[in-house]
Coordinates of C-alpha atoms in Angstrom, one line a residue:
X26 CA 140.5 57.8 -144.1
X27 CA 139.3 57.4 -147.9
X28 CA 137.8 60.9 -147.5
X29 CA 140.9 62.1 -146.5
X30 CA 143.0 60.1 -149.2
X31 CA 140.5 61.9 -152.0
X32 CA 141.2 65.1 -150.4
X33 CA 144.7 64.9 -150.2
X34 CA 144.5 63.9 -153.7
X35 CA 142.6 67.1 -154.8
X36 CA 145.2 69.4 -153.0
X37 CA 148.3 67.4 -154.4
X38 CA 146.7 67.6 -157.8
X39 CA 147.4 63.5 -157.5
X40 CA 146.3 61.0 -159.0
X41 CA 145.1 58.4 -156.0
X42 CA 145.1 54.6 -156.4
X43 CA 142.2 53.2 -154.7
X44 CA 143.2 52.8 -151.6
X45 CA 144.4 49.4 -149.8
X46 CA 143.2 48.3 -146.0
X47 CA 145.2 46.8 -143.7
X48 CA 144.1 43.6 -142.1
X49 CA 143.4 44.4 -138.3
X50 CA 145.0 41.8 -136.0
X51 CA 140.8 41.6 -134.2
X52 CA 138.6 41.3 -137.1
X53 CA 141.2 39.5 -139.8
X54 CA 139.2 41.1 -142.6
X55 CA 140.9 40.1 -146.0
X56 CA 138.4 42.2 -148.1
X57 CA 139.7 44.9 -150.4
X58 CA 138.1 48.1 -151.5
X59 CA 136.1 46.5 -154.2
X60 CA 134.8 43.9 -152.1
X61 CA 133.2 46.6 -150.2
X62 CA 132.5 49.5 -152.4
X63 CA 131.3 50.1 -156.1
X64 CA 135.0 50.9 -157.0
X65 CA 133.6 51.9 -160.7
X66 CA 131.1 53.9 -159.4
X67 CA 133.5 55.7 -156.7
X68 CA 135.7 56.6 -159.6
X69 CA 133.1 57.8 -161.9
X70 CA 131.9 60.1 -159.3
X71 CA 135.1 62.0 -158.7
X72 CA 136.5 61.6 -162.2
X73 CA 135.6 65.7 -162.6
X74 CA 137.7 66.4 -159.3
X75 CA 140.3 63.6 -159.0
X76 CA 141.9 60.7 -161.2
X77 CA 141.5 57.4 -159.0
X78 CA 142.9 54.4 -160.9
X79 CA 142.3 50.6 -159.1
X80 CA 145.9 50.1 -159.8
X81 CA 149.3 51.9 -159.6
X82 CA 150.5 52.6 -163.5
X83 CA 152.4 49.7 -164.7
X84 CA 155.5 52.5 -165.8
X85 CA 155.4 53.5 -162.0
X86 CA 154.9 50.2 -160.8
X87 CA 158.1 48.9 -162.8
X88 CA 160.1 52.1 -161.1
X89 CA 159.6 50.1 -157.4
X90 CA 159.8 46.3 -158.6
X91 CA 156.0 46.1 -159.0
X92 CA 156.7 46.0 -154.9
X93 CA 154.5 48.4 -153.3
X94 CA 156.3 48.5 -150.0
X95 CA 159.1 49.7 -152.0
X96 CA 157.2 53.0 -152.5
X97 CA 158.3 55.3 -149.7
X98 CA 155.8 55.7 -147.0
X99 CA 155.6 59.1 -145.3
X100 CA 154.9 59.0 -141.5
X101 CA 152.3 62.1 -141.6
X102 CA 151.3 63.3 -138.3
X103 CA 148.0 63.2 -137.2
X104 CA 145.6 66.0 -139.0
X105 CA 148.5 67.5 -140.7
X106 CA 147.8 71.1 -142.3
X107 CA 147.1 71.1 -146.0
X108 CA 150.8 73.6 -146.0
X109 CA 152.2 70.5 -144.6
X110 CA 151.0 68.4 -147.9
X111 CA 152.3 71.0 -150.3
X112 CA 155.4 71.9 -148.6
X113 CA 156.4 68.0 -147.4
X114 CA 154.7 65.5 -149.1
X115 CA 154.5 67.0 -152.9
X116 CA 158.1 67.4 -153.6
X117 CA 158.5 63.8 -152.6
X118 CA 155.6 63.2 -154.9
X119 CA 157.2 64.9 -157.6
X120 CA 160.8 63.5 -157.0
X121 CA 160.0 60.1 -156.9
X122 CA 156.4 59.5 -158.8
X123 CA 154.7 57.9 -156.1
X124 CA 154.2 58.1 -152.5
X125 CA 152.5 56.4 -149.8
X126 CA 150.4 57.4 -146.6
X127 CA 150.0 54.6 -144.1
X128 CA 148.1 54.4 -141.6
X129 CA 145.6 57.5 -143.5
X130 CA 143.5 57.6 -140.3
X131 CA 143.1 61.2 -139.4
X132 CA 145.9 62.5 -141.5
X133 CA 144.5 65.8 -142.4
X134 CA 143.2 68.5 -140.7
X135 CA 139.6 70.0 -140.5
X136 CA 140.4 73.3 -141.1
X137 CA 141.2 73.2 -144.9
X138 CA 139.4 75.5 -147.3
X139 CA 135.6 75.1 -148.0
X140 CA 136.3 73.3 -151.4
X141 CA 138.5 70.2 -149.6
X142 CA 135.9 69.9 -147.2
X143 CA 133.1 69.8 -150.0
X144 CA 135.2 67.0 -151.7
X145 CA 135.3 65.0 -148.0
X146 CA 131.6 65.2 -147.6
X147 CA 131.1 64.6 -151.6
X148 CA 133.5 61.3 -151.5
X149 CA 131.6 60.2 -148.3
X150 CA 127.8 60.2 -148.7
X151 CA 128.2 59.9 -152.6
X152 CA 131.5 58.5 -154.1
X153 CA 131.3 55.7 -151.7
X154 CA 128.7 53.4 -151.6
X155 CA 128.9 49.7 -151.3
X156 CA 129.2 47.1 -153.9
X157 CA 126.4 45.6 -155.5
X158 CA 125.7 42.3 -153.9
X159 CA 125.8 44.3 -150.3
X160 CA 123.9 46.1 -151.4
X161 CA 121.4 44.0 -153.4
X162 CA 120.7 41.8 -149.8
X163 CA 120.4 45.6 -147.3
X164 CA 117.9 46.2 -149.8
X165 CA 116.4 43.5 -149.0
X166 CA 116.7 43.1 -145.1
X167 CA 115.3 47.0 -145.1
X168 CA 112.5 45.8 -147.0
X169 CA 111.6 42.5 -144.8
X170 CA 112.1 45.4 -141.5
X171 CA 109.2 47.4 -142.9
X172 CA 107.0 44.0 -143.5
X173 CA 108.0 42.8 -140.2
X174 CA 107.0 46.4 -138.4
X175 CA 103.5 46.6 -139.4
X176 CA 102.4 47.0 -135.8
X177 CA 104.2 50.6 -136.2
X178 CA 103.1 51.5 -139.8
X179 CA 106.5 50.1 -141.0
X180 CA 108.6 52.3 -139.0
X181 CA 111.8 50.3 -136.8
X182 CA 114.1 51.4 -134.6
X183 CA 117.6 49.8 -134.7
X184 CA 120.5 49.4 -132.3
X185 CA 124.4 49.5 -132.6
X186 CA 125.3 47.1 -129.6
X187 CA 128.8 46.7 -129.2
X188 CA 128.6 44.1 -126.4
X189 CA 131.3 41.4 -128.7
X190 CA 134.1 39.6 -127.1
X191 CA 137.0 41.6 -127.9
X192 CA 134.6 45.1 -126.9
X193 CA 134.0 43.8 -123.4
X194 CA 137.8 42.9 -123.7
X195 CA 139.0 46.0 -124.7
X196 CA 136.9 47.8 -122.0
X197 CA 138.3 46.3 -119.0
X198 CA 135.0 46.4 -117.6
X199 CA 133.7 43.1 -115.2
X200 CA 129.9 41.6 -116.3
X201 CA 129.5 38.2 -114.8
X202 CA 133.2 38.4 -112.8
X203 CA 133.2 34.6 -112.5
X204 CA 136.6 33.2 -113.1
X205 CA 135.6 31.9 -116.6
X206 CA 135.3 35.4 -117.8
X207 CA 138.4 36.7 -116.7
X208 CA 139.9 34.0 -118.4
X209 CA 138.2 34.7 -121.4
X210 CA 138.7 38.1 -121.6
X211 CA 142.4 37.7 -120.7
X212 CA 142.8 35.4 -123.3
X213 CA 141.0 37.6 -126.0
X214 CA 143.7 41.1 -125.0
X215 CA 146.3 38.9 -125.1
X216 CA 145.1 37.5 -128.9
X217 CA 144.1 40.8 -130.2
X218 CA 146.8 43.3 -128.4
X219 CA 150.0 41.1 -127.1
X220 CA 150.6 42.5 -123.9
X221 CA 149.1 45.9 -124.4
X222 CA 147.3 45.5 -120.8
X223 CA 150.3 44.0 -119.0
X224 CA 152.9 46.5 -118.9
X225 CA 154.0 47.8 -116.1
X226 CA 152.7 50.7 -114.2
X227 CA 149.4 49.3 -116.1
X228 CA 146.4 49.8 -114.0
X229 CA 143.4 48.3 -114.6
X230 CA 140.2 49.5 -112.6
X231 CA 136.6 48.4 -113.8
X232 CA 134.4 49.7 -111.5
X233 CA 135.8 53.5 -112.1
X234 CA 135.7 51.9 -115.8
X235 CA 132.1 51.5 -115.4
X236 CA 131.1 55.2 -112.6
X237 CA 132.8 56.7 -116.0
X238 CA 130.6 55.3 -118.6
X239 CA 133.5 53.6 -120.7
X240 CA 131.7 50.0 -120.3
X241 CA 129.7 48.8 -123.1
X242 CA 125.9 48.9 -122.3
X243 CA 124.8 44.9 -121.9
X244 CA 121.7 44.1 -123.8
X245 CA 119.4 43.8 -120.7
X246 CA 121.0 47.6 -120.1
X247 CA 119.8 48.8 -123.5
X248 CA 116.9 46.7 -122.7
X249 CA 115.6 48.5 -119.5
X250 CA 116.7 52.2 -121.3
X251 CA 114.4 51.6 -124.2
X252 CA 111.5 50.5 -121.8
X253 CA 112.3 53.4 -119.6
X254 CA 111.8 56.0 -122.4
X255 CA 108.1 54.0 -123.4
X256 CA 109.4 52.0 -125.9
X257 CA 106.5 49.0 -125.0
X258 CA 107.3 44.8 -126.6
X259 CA 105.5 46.2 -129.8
X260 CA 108.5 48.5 -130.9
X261 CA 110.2 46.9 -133.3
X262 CA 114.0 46.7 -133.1
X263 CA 116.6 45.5 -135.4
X264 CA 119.6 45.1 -133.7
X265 CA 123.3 45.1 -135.4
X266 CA 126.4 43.9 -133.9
X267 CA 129.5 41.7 -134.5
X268 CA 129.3 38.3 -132.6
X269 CA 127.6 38.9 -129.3
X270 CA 129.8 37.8 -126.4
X271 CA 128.2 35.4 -124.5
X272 CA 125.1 36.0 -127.0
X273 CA 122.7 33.0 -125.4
X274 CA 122.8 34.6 -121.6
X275 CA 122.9 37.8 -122.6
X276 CA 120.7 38.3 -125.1
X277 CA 117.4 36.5 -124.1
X278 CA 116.4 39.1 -121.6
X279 CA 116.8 41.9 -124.5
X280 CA 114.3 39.5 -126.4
X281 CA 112.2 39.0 -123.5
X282 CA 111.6 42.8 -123.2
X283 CA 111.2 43.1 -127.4
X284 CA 109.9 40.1 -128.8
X285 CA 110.0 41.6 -132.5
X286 CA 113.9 41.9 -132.3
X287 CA 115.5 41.1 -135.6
X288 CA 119.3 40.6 -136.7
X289 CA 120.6 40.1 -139.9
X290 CA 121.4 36.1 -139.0
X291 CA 117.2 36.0 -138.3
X292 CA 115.8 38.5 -141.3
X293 CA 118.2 36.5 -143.9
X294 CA 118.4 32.7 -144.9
X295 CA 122.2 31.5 -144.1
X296 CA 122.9 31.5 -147.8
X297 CA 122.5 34.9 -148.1
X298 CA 124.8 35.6 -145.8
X299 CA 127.1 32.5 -146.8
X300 CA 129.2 35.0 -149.2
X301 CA 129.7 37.3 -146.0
X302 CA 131.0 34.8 -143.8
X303 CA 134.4 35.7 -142.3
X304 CA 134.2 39.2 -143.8
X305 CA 133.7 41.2 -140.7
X306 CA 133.8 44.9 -143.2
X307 CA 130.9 43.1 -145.2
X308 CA 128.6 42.0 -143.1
X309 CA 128.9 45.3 -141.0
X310 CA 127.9 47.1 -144.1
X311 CA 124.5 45.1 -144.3
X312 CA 123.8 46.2 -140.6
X313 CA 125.0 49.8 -141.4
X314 CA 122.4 50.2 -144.7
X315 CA 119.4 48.7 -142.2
X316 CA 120.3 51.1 -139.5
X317 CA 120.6 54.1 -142.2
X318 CA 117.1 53.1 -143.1
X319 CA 115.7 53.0 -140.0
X320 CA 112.9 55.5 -138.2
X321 CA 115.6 56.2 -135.0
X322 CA 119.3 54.9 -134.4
X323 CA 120.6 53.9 -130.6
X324 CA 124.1 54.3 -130.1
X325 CA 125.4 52.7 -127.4
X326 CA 129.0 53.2 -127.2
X327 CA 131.3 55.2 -128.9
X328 CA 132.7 54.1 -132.4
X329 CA 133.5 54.6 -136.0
X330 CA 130.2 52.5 -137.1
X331 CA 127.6 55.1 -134.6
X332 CA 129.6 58.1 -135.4
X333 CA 129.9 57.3 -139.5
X334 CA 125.6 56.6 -139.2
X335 CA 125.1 59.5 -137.2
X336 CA 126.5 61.8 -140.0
X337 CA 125.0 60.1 -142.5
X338 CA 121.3 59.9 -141.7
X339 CA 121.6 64.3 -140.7
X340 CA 122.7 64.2 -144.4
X341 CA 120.1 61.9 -145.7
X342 CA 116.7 63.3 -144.0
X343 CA 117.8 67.3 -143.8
X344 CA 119.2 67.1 -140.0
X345 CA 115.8 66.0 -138.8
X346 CA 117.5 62.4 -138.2
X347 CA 116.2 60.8 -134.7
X348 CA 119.3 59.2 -132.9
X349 CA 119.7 58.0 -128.7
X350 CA 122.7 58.5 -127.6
X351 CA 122.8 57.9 -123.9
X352 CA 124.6 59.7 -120.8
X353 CA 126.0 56.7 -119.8
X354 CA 127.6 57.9 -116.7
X355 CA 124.3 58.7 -115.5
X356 CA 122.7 55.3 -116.6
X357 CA 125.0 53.4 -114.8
X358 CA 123.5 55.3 -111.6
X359 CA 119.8 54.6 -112.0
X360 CA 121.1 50.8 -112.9
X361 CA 123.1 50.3 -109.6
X362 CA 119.5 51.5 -107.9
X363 CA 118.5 48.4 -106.7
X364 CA 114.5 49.3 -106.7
X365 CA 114.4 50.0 -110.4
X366 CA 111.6 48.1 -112.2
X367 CA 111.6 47.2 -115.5

């Protein structure tokens, strides 16, 4: 979305306020940009391509009551043509001084000219990077990872396992299918999506879920893939993740199989990570830095975090960047065998 924003900038010939996030009814994340990026550095590194200010103008501001949502907000379509942003969304510009985008999620298309696409990929792996005390403890974690993987000359692999609460939720998929967790999980869609799942004509069928590979891998699951590929209880594994649902049952068999398994809540003291607390965007930015460092990255289930990591380790090590991402659909086969060993 911020790639985007800086894009849209360029091609508007606009000048972009840094951009503002909304806070998502799941993970209640009040952080703003700066909170989460070097804004300074961001705006140095575009300066020669686009003016970002961390504020709207105060002579513009005045123009809508120095009340953003006064600022008219165009409903783009999704991965709307850059024609459609000169012949749409600049007159507006131009009429009324400012303009807003919301949501910017996938608002312009991919095929724009070489240049726009240069800008994306130059806001993205260099513009944006994260703000200094993030950055100062990754730096850190990444460091204790390589002293903590000496059995494999420093090297670690690391993990995206999206096996939280309102994942499983989400997913409609059935783990233990006792009648706590189906009161759990009913009460977790209802929290984060008000009645998204009960509408009528809404069908709801885990098990083809599940023969489809839309359920979240459970950590014994990455477990017994990582074993079956020869990864042995010397590999050393950093996983990252939000809060693990039902971390205590489910995660002691993934520690059984890989003893040298770190988090961030076990390779940092809890005041390190006590200016983190309740800032979901943070703390998933100390996981993202330990994963971008690491020798291989598992996905396990389709996201922004895997897809975001995937892109920028080909960038960082030449394309030669080692990532799993697993067929589930045919995983889910070879665990419903009931004679597999781990």
């Amino acid at each position: 979305s911020i790639c985007d924003a800086v894009a849209v900038a360029s091609l508007l010939n606009a000048t972009l306020v840094s951009p503002a996030f909304h806070l998502n009814s799941v993970w209640r994340d009040s952080s703003k940009f700066g909170d989460i990026f070097d804004e300074d550095h961001f705006i140095e590194t575009l300066r020669k391509h686009v003016r970002v200010v961390k504020e709207l103008p105060e002579n513009v501001s005045a123009q809508f009551d120095h009340n953003i949502s006064s600022i008219l907000n165009m409903r783009t379509k999704a991965f709307s043509s850059q024609s459609y942003y000169l012949e749409k969304v600049l007159p507006k510009l131009l009429e009324l001084g400012a303009v807003r985008i919301a949501p910017f999620s996938n608002r312009l298309a991919n095929s724009v000219p070489s240049n726009i696409n240069a800008l994306r990929c130059l806001a993205n792996y260099e513009a944006l990077r994260f703000s200094e005390p993030i950055r100062i403890l990754a730096d850190n974690m990444v460091d204790r990872m390589i002293k903590k993987s000496a059995l494999t000359g420093g090297k670690y692999m690391s993990v995206h396992l999206r096996f939280e609460e309102d994942m499983v939720a989400f997913s409609c998929c059935i783990y233990d299918g006792d009648w706590k967790e189906n009161i759990a999980m009913e009460n977790a869609r209802e929290r984060g999506w008000r009645g998204k799942f009960r509408r009528p004509g809404r069908v709801i069928n885990p098990e083809a879920n599940r023969r489809n590979g839309r359920c979240p891998l459970a950590p014994i699951e990455v477990g017994m893939m990582l074993r079956g590929m020869g990864f042995d209880n010397t590999t050393s594994l950093y996983v990252a993740s939000g809060k693990i649902y039902n971390a205590e049952k489910y995660m002691t068999p993934l520690r059984e199989l890989f003893p040298l398994l770190q988090t961030k809540e076990t390779i940092t003291s809890p005041e390190e990570l006590a200016q983190f607390k309740g800032h979901s965007s943070r703390l998933a930015a100390l996981d993202y830095t330990v994963c971008l460092r690491s020798e291989a990255f598992v996905m396990t289930q389709g996201s922004n975090f895997p897809h975001f990591l995937m892109g920028h380790r080909r960038y960082l090590y030449g394309g030669h960047a080692k990532t799993i991402t697993p067929d589930k659909q045919k995983m889910v086969l070879l665990f419903d065998n009931p004679d597999i060993r781990v």
